[in-house]
Amino acid sequence: MITKKFTPKRTACKVTFSYPAANVSTSVAVAGDFNEWDPAKGEMKLKGDTYSVTVSLKPSTDYKFKYVVDGSNWENDDAADSTVANEYGTQDSVVSVGE
């Protein structure tokens, strides 16, 4: 699940990525264009029954991303704004940050 909240001057958008804990054994991270596809930069914290992390993204931009579950399973978000083919022959999730 993805939620978006713009700053008052709309210079940034706080995007919260969430992933259900029921599908996780040890950890979840989000990796994408916004953090150099580095799961260590997108580690999600467990809050109740959901892992989540909030990142600040630039408006008017689309960002590709995936969830990294248990350190090795790269998964898309069914609630993403769209998907796009990547150079590995699979799909990446896309979050679109409007104006």
Tab-separated table of C-alpha atoms in Angstrom:
chain	number	residue	atom	x	y	z
A	1	MET	CA	0.000	0.000	0.000
A	2	ILE	CA	1.188	3.513	-0.781
A	3	THR	CA	0.050	6.822	0.700
A	4	LYS	CA	1.150	10.279	-0.433
A	5	LYS	CA	1.123	13.593	1.412
A	6	PHE	CA	2.528	16.815	-0.025
A	7	THR	CA	4.344	19.406	2.048
A	8	PRO	CA	2.430	22.707	2.393
A	9	LYS	CA	4.419	24.405	-0.403
A	10	ARG	CA	4.248	21.212	-2.506
A	11	THR	CA	8.031	21.129	-2.893
A	12	ALA	CA	8.145	17.497	-1.737
A	13	CYS	CA	5.806	14.577	-1.246
A	14	LYS	CA	6.032	12.264	1.761
A	15	VAL	CA	5.374	8.797	0.356
A	16	THR	CA	4.713	5.980	2.801
A	17	PHE	CA	5.293	2.442	1.565
A	18	SER	CA	3.562	-0.315	3.595
A	19	TYR	CA	3.833	-4.106	3.440
A	20	PRO	CA	1.837	-6.682	5.466
A	21	ALA	CA	3.861	-8.423	8.177
A	22	ALA	CA	1.991	-11.703	7.630
A	23	ASN	CA	4.019	-12.274	4.441
A	24	VAL	CA	7.433	-11.692	6.080
A	25	SER	CA	9.819	-13.922	8.039
A	26	THR	CA	12.565	-11.472	8.976
A	27	SER	CA	12.645	-8.112	7.151
A	28	VAL	CA	11.287	-5.859	4.405
A	29	ALA	CA	12.894	-2.964	2.569
A	30	VAL	CA	11.874	-0.788	-0.348
A	31	ALA	CA	14.443	-0.257	-3.092
A	32	GLY	CA	14.054	1.974	-6.108
A	33	ASP	CA	15.154	4.926	-8.196
A	34	PHE	CA	14.931	7.155	-5.118
A	35	ASN	CA	17.568	5.255	-3.094
A	36	GLU	CA	19.857	3.815	-5.772
A	37	TRP	CA	18.075	0.441	-5.538
A	38	ASP	CA	19.813	-0.138	-2.206
A	39	PRO	CA	17.624	-2.101	0.260
A	40	ALA	CA	19.806	-0.916	3.161
A	41	LYS	CA	18.618	2.647	2.446
A	42	GLY	CA	14.950	1.627	2.504
A	43	GLU	CA	14.658	-0.593	5.562
A	44	MET	CA	11.047	-0.743	6.744
A	45	LYS	CA	10.043	-0.770	10.419
A	46	LEU	CA	7.403	-3.063	11.899
A	47	LYS	CA	4.430	-1.178	13.351
A	48	GLY	CA	1.637	-3.471	14.484
A	49	ASP	CA	0.901	-5.857	11.633
A	50	THR	CA	2.544	-3.751	8.897
A	51	TYR	CA	6.065	-2.840	7.855
A	52	SER	CA	6.395	0.753	6.645
A	53	VAL	CA	8.810	3.519	5.723
A	54	THR	CA	8.261	7.108	4.604
A	55	VAL	CA	10.478	8.797	2.027
A	56	SER	CA	10.461	12.338	0.693
A	57	LEU	CA	10.162	12.428	-3.103
A	58	LYS	CA	10.292	15.195	-5.678
A	59	PRO	CA	6.928	16.099	-7.282
A	60	SER	CA	6.213	15.630	-11.005
A	61	THR	CA	8.295	12.455	-11.132
A	62	ASP	CA	7.667	8.726	-11.552
A	63	TYR	CA	9.798	6.356	-9.462
A	64	LYS	CA	10.342	2.635	-10.066
A	65	PHE	CA	10.593	0.418	-6.986
A	66	LYS	CA	10.242	-3.070	-5.505
A	67	TYR	CA	9.951	-4.513	-2.019
A	68	VAL	CA	12.823	-6.723	-0.865
A	69	VAL	CA	11.320	-9.343	1.435
A	70	ASP	CA	13.525	-11.420	3.728
A	71	GLY	CA	16.654	-10.126	2.007
A	72	SER	CA	16.246	-11.875	-1.329
A	73	ASN	CA	12.668	-11.868	-2.664
A	74	TRP	CA	12.051	-8.832	-4.901
A	75	GLU	CA	8.311	-8.165	-5.117
A	76	ASN	CA	6.035	-5.609	-6.754
A	77	ASP	CA	3.253	-3.676	-5.056
A	78	ASP	CA	-0.218	-4.547	-6.372
A	79	ALA	CA	-1.362	-1.074	-5.254
A	80	ALA	CA	1.327	0.771	-7.252
A	81	ASP	CA	0.242	3.460	-9.688
A	82	SER	CA	1.528	1.320	-12.573
A	83	THR	CA	4.220	-1.144	-13.594
A	84	VAL	CA	6.929	-0.952	-16.236
A	85	ALA	CA	9.219	-3.508	-17.835
A	86	ASN	CA	12.822	-3.458	-16.651
A	87	GLU	CA	16.087	-4.562	-18.268
A	88	TYR	CA	15.903	-7.960	-16.513
A	89	GLY	CA	12.737	-9.052	-18.318
A	90	THR	CA	10.450	-8.519	-15.309
A	91	GLN	CA	8.243	-5.672	-14.113
A	92	ASP	CA	8.936	-2.890	-11.614
A	93	SER	CA	6.249	-1.091	-9.624
A	94	VAL	CA	5.886	2.640	-10.271
A	95	VAL	CA	4.788	5.360	-7.867
A	96	SER	CA	3.783	8.601	-9.608
A	97	VAL	CA	4.228	11.772	-7.612
A	98	GLY	CA	1.975	14.419	-9.137
A	99	GLU	CA	2.234	18.166	-8.824
